[in-house]
Amino acid sequence: QVQLVESGGGLVQAGGSLRLSCAASGRTFSVYTMGWFRQAPGKEREFVATISWSGGSTYYADSVKGRFTISRDNSMNTGYLQMNSLKPEDTAVYYCAAASSWYTVTEVEKYDYWGQGTQVTVSS
């Protein structure tokens, strides 16, 4: 079992930045691919970014490419999502997740563990 806890969400103006953190406990975090997803009211949960277990491979949704950066520090059992140039349409609950995979993973159903989410609100 892996327990994930997100933090760092909040209210920010358009054009601002936030950094989300995902603290992992339980089984060794470093063997899992990590992903960030988001869910806006009335919408399905959508993929944002993913990073392989080693940190050597990343992949982003087109909507955030060039603005968001995913990273991880396996020595700290923590993952991060740096979000710059935020837009009102980025407003959502953001979730981190862990998947038993050697590679980047974009599909929601392939993730085994999920955090409770952190709210990000971007005002115009």
Short mmCIF file of N, CA, C and O in Angstrom, two decimals:
data_model
loop_
_atom_site.label_atom_id
_atom_site.label_comp_id
_atom_site.label_asym_id
_atom_site.label_seq_id
_atom_site.Cartn_x
_atom_site.Cartn_y
_atom_site.Cartn_z
N GLN A 1 0.83 -1.20 0.00
CA GLN A 1 0.00 0.00 0.00
C GLN A 1 0.86 1.24 0.00
O GLN A 1 1.92 1.28 0.62
N VAL A 2 0.40 2.24 -0.71
CA VAL A 2 1.06 3.55 -0.73
C VAL A 2 0.01 4.59 -0.35
O VAL A 2 -1.08 4.59 -0.91
N GLN A 3 0.36 5.42 0.60
CA GLN A 3 -0.52 6.52 0.97
C GLN A 3 0.04 7.81 0.38
O GLN A 3 1.25 8.07 0.49
N LEU A 4 -0.82 8.60 -0.22
CA LEU A 4 -0.42 9.84 -0.88
C LEU A 4 -1.19 11.01 -0.29
O LEU A 4 -2.41 10.93 -0.11
N VAL A 5 -0.48 12.08 -0.01
CA VAL A 5 -1.11 13.28 0.54
C VAL A 5 -0.64 14.50 -0.25
O VAL A 5 0.56 14.80 -0.26
N GLU A 6 -1.57 15.18 -0.88
CA GLU A 6 -1.25 16.38 -1.65
C GLU A 6 -1.31 17.62 -0.76
O GLU A 6 -2.05 17.67 0.22
N SER A 7 -0.53 18.62 -1.13
CA SER A 7 -0.56 19.92 -0.47
C SER A 7 -0.13 20.98 -1.46
O SER A 7 0.41 20.66 -2.52
N GLY A 8 -0.36 22.23 -1.09
CA GLY A 8 0.12 23.34 -1.92
C GLY A 8 -0.94 24.03 -2.75
O GLY A 8 -0.64 25.01 -3.43
N GLY A 9 -2.15 23.51 -2.72
CA GLY A 9 -3.21 24.17 -3.47
C GLY A 9 -3.60 25.50 -2.84
O GLY A 9 -3.16 25.84 -1.74
N GLY A 10 -4.44 26.25 -3.55
CA GLY A 10 -4.89 27.52 -3.03
C GLY A 10 -5.52 28.38 -4.09
O GLY A 10 -5.84 27.91 -5.18
N LEU A 11 -5.68 29.64 -3.75
CA LEU A 11 -6.27 30.63 -4.65
C LEU A 11 -5.16 31.51 -5.21
O LEU A 11 -4.34 32.04 -4.44
N VAL A 12 -5.14 31.68 -6.52
CA VAL A 12 -4.10 32.48 -7.16
C VAL A 12 -4.73 33.23 -8.33
O VAL A 12 -5.70 32.77 -8.93
N GLN A 13 -4.17 34.37 -8.65
CA GLN A 13 -4.65 35.12 -9.80
C GLN A 13 -4.10 34.54 -11.09
O GLN A 13 -3.03 33.90 -11.11
N ALA A 14 -4.82 34.78 -12.18
CA ALA A 14 -4.35 34.33 -13.48
C ALA A 14 -2.96 34.87 -13.75
O ALA A 14 -2.67 36.04 -13.45
N GLY A 15 -2.10 34.01 -14.29
CA GLY A 15 -0.72 34.37 -14.53
C GLY A 15 0.21 34.02 -13.39
O GLY A 15 1.44 34.07 -13.55
N GLY A 16 -0.35 33.64 -12.26
CA GLY A 16 0.45 33.30 -11.10
C GLY A 16 0.93 31.87 -11.12
O GLY A 16 0.74 31.14 -12.10
N SER A 17 1.59 31.49 -10.02
CA SER A 17 2.19 30.17 -9.92
C SER A 17 1.83 29.50 -8.60
O SER A 17 1.58 30.18 -7.60
N LEU A 18 1.84 28.18 -8.63
CA LEU A 18 1.69 27.36 -7.44
C LEU A 18 2.56 26.13 -7.61
O LEU A 18 2.79 25.68 -8.73
N ARG A 19 3.01 25.57 -6.49
CA ARG A 19 3.71 24.30 -6.53
C ARG A 19 2.98 23.31 -5.64
O ARG A 19 2.86 23.53 -4.43
N LEU A 20 2.51 22.25 -6.23
CA LEU A 20 1.86 21.19 -5.49
C LEU A 20 2.89 20.14 -5.08
O LEU A 20 3.82 19.86 -5.83
N SER A 21 2.68 19.58 -3.91
CA SER A 21 3.53 18.49 -3.42
C SER A 21 2.68 17.26 -3.18
O SER A 21 1.49 17.36 -2.86
N CYS A 22 3.30 16.11 -3.30
CA CYS A 22 2.63 14.83 -3.06
C CYS A 22 3.56 14.00 -2.19
O CYS A 22 4.58 13.49 -2.68
N ALA A 23 3.23 13.88 -0.92
CA ALA A 23 4.05 13.12 0.02
C ALA A 23 3.56 11.68 0.07
O ALA A 23 2.37 11.42 0.28
N ALA A 24 4.49 10.75 -0.10
CA ALA A 24 4.14 9.33 -0.13
C ALA A 24 4.66 8.62 1.10
O ALA A 24 5.73 8.95 1.63
N SER A 25 3.92 7.65 1.55
CA SER A 25 4.35 6.79 2.65
C SER A 25 3.87 5.37 2.38
O SER A 25 3.04 5.14 1.51
N GLY A 26 4.42 4.44 3.12
CA GLY A 26 4.06 3.05 2.91
C GLY A 26 5.14 2.34 2.11
O GLY A 26 6.31 2.43 2.45
N ARG A 27 4.77 1.70 1.04
CA ARG A 27 5.72 0.99 0.22
C ARG A 27 6.66 1.97 -0.48
O ARG A 27 6.38 3.15 -0.59
N THR A 28 7.76 1.46 -0.98
CA THR A 28 8.79 2.30 -1.57
C THR A 28 8.24 3.11 -2.74
O THR A 28 7.84 2.56 -3.76
N PHE A 29 8.24 4.40 -2.57
CA PHE A 29 7.68 5.31 -3.57
C PHE A 29 8.45 5.25 -4.88
O PHE A 29 7.88 5.39 -5.95
N SER A 30 9.74 5.00 -4.79
CA SER A 30 10.59 5.12 -5.96
C SER A 30 10.30 4.07 -7.03
O SER A 30 10.72 4.23 -8.17
N VAL A 31 9.56 3.01 -6.70
CA VAL A 31 9.30 1.99 -7.71
C VAL A 31 8.03 2.29 -8.51
O VAL A 31 7.68 1.54 -9.41
N TYR A 32 7.36 3.36 -8.17
CA TYR A 32 6.09 3.67 -8.81
C TYR A 32 6.22 4.85 -9.78
O TYR A 32 6.87 5.84 -9.48
N THR A 33 5.54 4.73 -10.90
CA THR A 33 5.30 5.89 -11.75
C THR A 33 4.33 6.81 -11.03
O THR A 33 3.40 6.35 -10.35
N MET A 34 4.54 8.11 -11.15
CA MET A 34 3.67 9.07 -10.50
C MET A 34 2.94 9.91 -11.54
O MET A 34 3.51 10.23 -12.59
N GLY A 35 1.71 10.26 -11.22
CA GLY A 35 0.96 11.11 -12.12
C GLY A 35 0.18 12.17 -11.37
O GLY A 35 -0.08 12.04 -10.17
N TRP A 36 -0.14 13.22 -12.08
CA TRP A 36 -1.05 14.26 -11.56
C TRP A 36 -2.27 14.31 -12.48
O TRP A 36 -2.14 14.29 -13.71
N PHE A 37 -3.43 14.39 -11.86
CA PHE A 37 -4.70 14.49 -12.56
C PHE A 37 -5.48 15.64 -11.96
O PHE A 37 -5.16 16.12 -10.87
N ARG A 38 -6.52 16.08 -12.65
CA ARG A 38 -7.38 17.13 -12.09
C ARG A 38 -8.83 16.87 -12.49
O ARG A 38 -9.10 16.22 -13.49
N GLN A 39 -9.70 17.41 -11.66
CA GLN A 39 -11.12 17.25 -11.92
C GLN A 39 -11.84 18.54 -11.57
O GLN A 39 -11.83 18.98 -10.42
N ALA A 40 -12.46 19.13 -12.57
CA ALA A 40 -13.25 20.35 -12.39
C ALA A 40 -14.70 19.95 -12.13
O ALA A 40 -15.12 18.85 -12.51
N PRO A 41 -15.48 20.82 -11.52
CA PRO A 41 -16.88 20.49 -11.23
C PRO A 41 -17.64 20.10 -12.49
O PRO A 41 -17.57 20.81 -13.51
N GLY A 42 -18.34 18.98 -12.43
CA GLY A 42 -19.14 18.53 -13.56
C GLY A 42 -18.37 17.89 -14.69
O GLY A 42 -18.95 17.55 -15.73
N LYS A 43 -17.06 17.71 -14.49
CA LYS A 43 -16.23 17.13 -15.55
C LYS A 43 -15.56 15.86 -15.04
O LYS A 43 -15.44 15.63 -13.84
N GLU A 44 -15.09 15.06 -15.99
CA GLU A 44 -14.38 13.85 -15.63
C GLU A 44 -12.95 14.19 -15.20
O GLU A 44 -12.41 15.23 -15.57
N ARG A 45 -12.37 13.27 -14.45
CA ARG A 45 -10.98 13.44 -14.04
C ARG A 45 -10.11 13.32 -15.29
O ARG A 45 -10.27 12.40 -16.10
N GLU A 46 -9.16 14.26 -15.43
CA GLU A 46 -8.33 14.26 -16.62
C GLU A 46 -6.84 14.24 -16.28
O GLU A 46 -6.41 14.76 -15.24
N PHE A 47 -6.08 13.66 -17.18
CA PHE A 47 -4.64 13.56 -17.04
C PHE A 47 -4.00 14.93 -17.16
O PHE A 47 -4.38 15.73 -18.02
N VAL A 48 -2.98 15.17 -16.32
CA VAL A 48 -2.21 16.41 -16.39
C VAL A 48 -0.76 16.14 -16.75
O VAL A 48 -0.23 16.70 -17.70
N ALA A 49 -0.10 15.28 -15.95
CA ALA A 49 1.32 15.01 -16.18
C ALA A 49 1.70 13.71 -15.50
O ALA A 49 1.05 13.28 -14.56
N THR A 50 2.77 13.09 -16.00
CA THR A 50 3.27 11.86 -15.41
C THR A 50 4.78 11.83 -15.47
O THR A 50 5.39 12.45 -16.35
N ILE A 51 5.39 11.10 -14.53
CA ILE A 51 6.84 10.97 -14.48
C ILE A 51 7.17 9.53 -14.12
O ILE A 51 6.54 8.93 -13.26
N SER A 52 8.18 8.98 -14.80
CA SER A 52 8.56 7.59 -14.55
C SER A 52 9.21 7.45 -13.18
O SER A 52 9.57 8.44 -12.53
N TRP A 53 9.41 6.20 -12.77
CA TRP A 53 9.92 5.94 -11.43
C TRP A 53 11.28 6.60 -11.20
O TRP A 53 11.58 7.06 -10.11
N SER A 54 12.11 6.65 -12.23
CA SER A 54 13.45 7.22 -12.09
C SER A 54 13.48 8.73 -12.26
O SER A 54 14.47 9.38 -11.95
N GLY A 55 12.40 9.27 -12.79
CA GLY A 55 12.37 10.69 -13.11
C GLY A 55 12.92 11.00 -14.48
O GLY A 55 12.93 12.17 -14.89
N GLY A 56 13.33 9.98 -15.20
CA GLY A 56 13.98 10.20 -16.48
C GLY A 56 13.04 10.45 -17.64
O GLY A 56 13.47 10.89 -18.71
N SER A 57 11.78 10.19 -17.44
CA SER A 57 10.80 10.36 -18.51
C SER A 57 9.57 11.07 -17.98
O SER A 57 9.06 10.72 -16.92
N THR A 58 9.12 12.07 -18.72
CA THR A 58 7.93 12.81 -18.35
C THR A 58 7.02 12.96 -19.56
O THR A 58 7.46 12.85 -20.70
N TYR A 59 5.75 13.23 -19.27
CA TYR A 59 4.78 13.44 -20.36
C TYR A 59 3.68 14.34 -19.83
O TYR A 59 3.28 14.22 -18.66
N TYR A 60 3.21 15.26 -20.70
CA TYR A 60 2.24 16.26 -20.27
C TYR A 60 1.02 16.28 -21.19
O TYR A 60 1.12 16.03 -22.39
N ALA A 61 -0.09 16.68 -20.62
CA ALA A 61 -1.25 16.98 -21.44
C ALA A 61 -0.95 18.24 -22.25
O ALA A 61 -0.23 19.13 -21.79
N ASP A 62 -1.50 18.31 -23.44
CA ASP A 62 -1.24 19.47 -24.29
C ASP A 62 -1.66 20.78 -23.63
O ASP A 62 -1.04 21.82 -23.84
N SER A 63 -2.70 20.71 -22.81
CA SER A 63 -3.24 21.92 -22.19
C SER A 63 -2.29 22.55 -21.18
O SER A 63 -2.45 23.72 -20.83
N VAL A 64 -1.32 21.78 -20.68
CA VAL A 64 -0.41 22.31 -19.66
C VAL A 64 1.04 22.33 -20.12
O VAL A 64 1.91 22.85 -19.40
N LYS A 65 1.31 21.78 -21.28
CA LYS A 65 2.69 21.68 -21.76
C LYS A 65 3.30 23.07 -21.88
O LYS A 65 2.69 24.00 -22.40
N GLY A 66 4.52 23.19 -21.35
CA GLY A 66 5.20 24.48 -21.37
C GLY A 66 4.89 25.36 -20.19
O GLY A 66 5.58 26.37 -19.97
N ARG A 67 3.87 25.02 -19.42
CA ARG A 67 3.50 25.81 -18.24
C ARG A 67 3.71 25.03 -16.95
O ARG A 67 4.05 25.62 -15.92
N PHE A 68 3.49 23.74 -16.97
CA PHE A 68 3.61 22.90 -15.79
C PHE A 68 4.86 22.03 -15.90
O PHE A 68 5.25 21.61 -16.99
N THR A 69 5.46 21.73 -14.74
CA THR A 69 6.61 20.84 -14.70
C THR A 69 6.43 19.83 -13.58
O THR A 69 6.21 20.21 -12.42
N ILE A 70 6.52 18.56 -13.92
CA ILE A 70 6.42 17.49 -12.93
C ILE A 70 7.83 17.05 -12.55
O ILE A 70 8.73 17.00 -13.40
N SER A 71 8.02 16.74 -11.28
CA SER A 71 9.32 16.26 -10.82
C SER A 71 9.11 15.39 -9.59
O SER A 71 8.00 15.29 -9.07
N ARG A 72 10.18 14.75 -9.16
CA ARG A 72 10.09 13.92 -7.97
C ARG A 72 11.44 13.85 -7.28
O ARG A 72 12.48 13.98 -7.92
N ASP A 73 11.40 13.63 -5.99
CA ASP A 73 12.60 13.43 -5.18
C ASP A 73 12.39 12.12 -4.43
O ASP A 73 11.72 12.10 -3.39
N ASN A 74 12.92 11.04 -4.96
CA ASN A 74 12.69 9.74 -4.35
C ASN A 74 13.32 9.62 -2.97
O ASN A 74 12.85 8.85 -2.13
N SER A 75 14.38 10.38 -2.72
CA SER A 75 15.00 10.34 -1.39
C SER A 75 14.09 10.94 -0.34
O SER A 75 14.19 10.62 0.85
N MET A 76 13.17 11.80 -0.78
CA MET A 76 12.22 12.44 0.13
C MET A 76 10.82 11.83 0.00
O MET A 76 9.89 12.28 0.67
N ASN A 77 10.67 10.83 -0.86
CA ASN A 77 9.35 10.23 -1.12
C ASN A 77 8.30 11.27 -1.46
O ASN A 77 7.15 11.23 -0.97
N THR A 78 8.69 12.21 -2.29
CA THR A 78 7.80 13.32 -2.61
C THR A 78 7.82 13.62 -4.10
O THR A 78 8.88 13.59 -4.73
N GLY A 79 6.64 13.93 -4.62
CA GLY A 79 6.53 14.37 -5.99
C GLY A 79 6.02 15.80 -6.02
O GLY A 79 5.43 16.29 -5.03
N TYR A 80 6.25 16.46 -7.15
CA TYR A 80 5.89 17.87 -7.25
C TYR A 80 5.23 18.17 -8.60
O TYR A 80 5.48 17.49 -9.60
N LEU A 81 4.44 19.23 -8.59
CA LEU A 81 3.90 19.77 -9.84
C LEU A 81 4.02 21.28 -9.74
O LEU A 81 3.29 21.92 -8.98
N GLN A 82 4.98 21.83 -10.48
CA GLN A 82 5.15 23.28 -10.55
C GLN A 82 4.23 23.80 -11.63
O GLN A 82 4.33 23.39 -12.79
N MET A 83 3.37 24.73 -11.26
CA MET A 83 2.38 25.27 -12.20
C MET A 83 2.62 26.77 -12.37
O MET A 83 2.49 27.53 -11.40
N ASN A 84 2.98 27.17 -13.57
CA ASN A 84 3.22 28.57 -13.89
C ASN A 84 2.19 29.06 -14.90
O ASN A 84 1.53 28.26 -15.57
N SER A 85 2.10 30.36 -15.03
CA SER A 85 1.18 30.97 -16.00
C SER A 85 -0.22 30.38 -15.89
O SER A 85 -0.83 29.99 -16.89
N LEU A 86 -0.70 30.31 -14.68
CA LEU A 86 -1.99 29.67 -14.44
C LEU A 86 -3.13 30.44 -15.10
O LEU A 86 -3.11 31.68 -15.18
N LYS A 87 -4.12 29.68 -15.54
CA LYS A 87 -5.30 30.23 -16.22
C LYS A 87 -6.55 29.84 -15.43
O LYS A 87 -6.55 28.82 -14.73
N PRO A 88 -7.63 30.59 -15.58
CA PRO A 88 -8.87 30.20 -14.88
C PRO A 88 -9.33 28.79 -15.22
O PRO A 88 -9.88 28.10 -14.35
N GLU A 89 -9.06 28.33 -16.42
CA GLU A 89 -9.47 26.99 -16.80
C GLU A 89 -8.63 25.88 -16.13
O GLU A 89 -8.94 24.70 -16.26
N ASP A 90 -7.59 26.27 -15.41
CA ASP A 90 -6.82 25.30 -14.62
C ASP A 90 -7.48 25.02 -13.27
O ASP A 90 -7.04 24.14 -12.53
N THR A 91 -8.53 25.76 -12.95
CA THR A 91 -9.23 25.57 -11.69
C THR A 91 -9.80 24.16 -11.61
O THR A 91 -10.53 23.72 -12.50
N ALA A 92 -9.44 23.45 -10.53
CA ALA A 92 -9.88 22.06 -10.36
C ALA A 92 -9.34 21.53 -9.05
O ALA A 92 -8.51 22.18 -8.40
N VAL A 93 -9.79 20.35 -8.67
CA VAL A 93 -9.14 19.59 -7.61
C VAL A 93 -8.04 18.76 -8.28
O VAL A 93 -8.30 18.06 -9.26
N TYR A 94 -6.83 18.88 -7.74
CA TYR A 94 -5.68 18.18 -8.30
C TYR A 94 -5.35 16.98 -7.43
O TYR A 94 -5.25 17.10 -6.20
N TYR A 95 -5.14 15.84 -8.10
CA TYR A 95 -4.85 14.59 -7.42
C TYR A 95 -3.50 14.06 -7.88
O TYR A 95 -3.18 14.11 -9.07
N CYS A 96 -2.73 13.53 -6.94
CA CYS A 96 -1.56 12.76 -7.35
C CYS A 96 -1.90 11.28 -7.23
O CYS A 96 -2.80 10.89 -6.48
N ALA A 97 -1.20 10.48 -8.01
CA ALA A 97 -1.48 9.06 -8.06
C ALA A 97 -0.20 8.29 -8.34
O ALA A 97 0.76 8.85 -8.89
N ALA A 98 -0.20 7.01 -7.97
CA ALA A 98 0.96 6.15 -8.18
C ALA A 98 0.53 4.89 -8.93
O ALA A 98 -0.51 4.31 -8.61
N ALA A 99 1.34 4.52 -9.91
CA ALA A 99 1.05 3.34 -10.73
C ALA A 99 2.23 2.38 -10.70
O ALA A 99 3.38 2.81 -10.74
N SER A 100 1.92 1.08 -10.68
CA SER A 100 2.97 0.06 -10.71
C SER A 100 3.42 -0.12 -12.15
O SER A 100 2.90 -0.96 -12.87
N SER A 101 4.38 0.70 -12.56
CA SER A 101 4.84 0.67 -13.94
C SER A 101 6.27 1.19 -14.01
O SER A 101 6.69 1.98 -13.17
N TRP A 102 6.98 0.75 -15.03
CA TRP A 102 8.32 1.27 -15.27
C TRP A 102 8.29 2.53 -16.13
O TRP A 102 9.30 3.20 -16.28
N TYR A 103 7.10 2.83 -16.70
CA TYR A 103 7.04 3.89 -17.69
C TYR A 103 6.02 4.95 -17.29
O TYR A 103 5.30 4.80 -16.32
N THR A 104 5.97 6.02 -18.07
CA THR A 104 4.95 7.03 -17.85
C THR A 104 3.58 6.45 -18.19
O THR A 104 3.45 5.63 -19.09
N VAL A 105 2.56 6.89 -17.46
CA VAL A 105 1.22 6.34 -17.61
C VAL A 105 0.22 7.49 -17.64
O VAL A 105 0.24 8.35 -16.75
N THR A 106 -0.64 7.52 -18.63
CA THR A 106 -1.61 8.61 -18.75
C THR A 106 -3.04 8.21 -18.41
O THR A 106 -3.88 9.08 -18.20
N GLU A 107 -3.33 6.91 -18.36
CA GLU A 107 -4.71 6.46 -18.15
C GLU A 107 -5.07 6.40 -16.68
O GLU A 107 -4.36 5.80 -15.87
N VAL A 108 -6.21 6.99 -16.35
CA VAL A 108 -6.68 7.02 -14.97
C VAL A 108 -6.78 5.61 -14.39
O VAL A 108 -6.35 5.36 -13.25
N GLU A 109 -7.31 4.68 -15.17
CA GLU A 109 -7.60 3.34 -14.66
C GLU A 109 -6.35 2.51 -14.37
O GLU A 109 -6.45 1.47 -13.72
N LYS A 110 -5.19 2.97 -14.82
CA LYS A 110 -3.96 2.22 -14.59
C LYS A 110 -3.25 2.63 -13.31
O LYS A 110 -2.21 2.06 -12.99
N TYR A 111 -3.79 3.59 -12.61
CA TYR A 111 -3.18 4.02 -11.36
C TYR A 111 -3.78 3.26 -10.18
O TYR A 111 -4.99 3.08 -10.10
N ASP A 112 -2.91 2.84 -9.28
CA ASP A 112 -3.31 1.98 -8.18
C ASP A 112 -3.65 2.75 -6.91
O ASP A 112 -4.47 2.30 -6.11
N TYR A 113 -2.99 3.86 -6.70
CA TYR A 113 -3.15 4.62 -5.45
C TYR A 113 -3.40 6.08 -5.77
O TYR A 113 -2.79 6.64 -6.69
N TRP A 114 -4.25 6.70 -4.94
CA TRP A 114 -4.66 8.09 -5.14
C TRP A 114 -4.64 8.86 -3.84
O TRP A 114 -4.93 8.30 -2.78
N GLY A 115 -4.29 10.13 -3.94
CA GLY A 115 -4.43 11.01 -2.81
C GLY A 115 -5.85 11.55 -2.72
O GLY A 115 -6.69 11.24 -3.57
N GLN A 116 -6.10 12.39 -1.73
CA GLN A 116 -7.43 12.94 -1.51
C GLN A 116 -7.68 14.20 -2.33
O GLN A 116 -8.83 14.64 -2.44
N GLY A 117 -6.65 14.78 -2.87
CA GLY A 117 -6.81 15.95 -3.72
C GLY A 117 -6.58 17.26 -2.99
O GLY A 117 -6.74 17.36 -1.78
N THR A 118 -6.20 18.27 -3.76
CA THR A 118 -6.02 19.62 -3.24
C THR A 118 -6.64 20.60 -4.24
O THR A 118 -6.47 20.47 -5.45
N GLN A 119 -7.37 21.58 -3.72
CA GLN A 119 -8.09 22.51 -4.57
C GLN A 119 -7.17 23.60 -5.10
O GLN A 119 -6.43 24.23 -4.32
N VAL A 120 -7.25 23.84 -6.39
CA VAL A 120 -6.55 24.95 -7.04
C VAL A 120 -7.61 25.83 -7.69
O VAL A 120 -8.40 25.35 -8.50
N THR A 121 -7.62 27.09 -7.32
CA THR A 121 -8.57 28.04 -7.89
C THR A 121 -7.81 29.21 -8.49
O THR A 121 -7.00 29.84 -7.79
N VAL A 122 -8.06 29.48 -9.76
CA VAL A 122 -7.38 30.57 -10.46
C VAL A 122 -8.42 31.62 -10.82
O VAL A 122 -9.36 31.34 -11.56
N SER A 123 -8.26 32.81 -10.29
CA SER A 123 -9.20 33.88 -10.55
C SER A 123 -8.76 34.71 -11.75
O SER A 123 -7.56 34.88 -12.00
N SER A 124 -9.72 35.23 -12.45
CA SER A 124 -9.41 36.02 -13.65
C SER A 124 -9.23 37.49 -13.32
O SER A 124 -9.49 37.93 -12.22
#
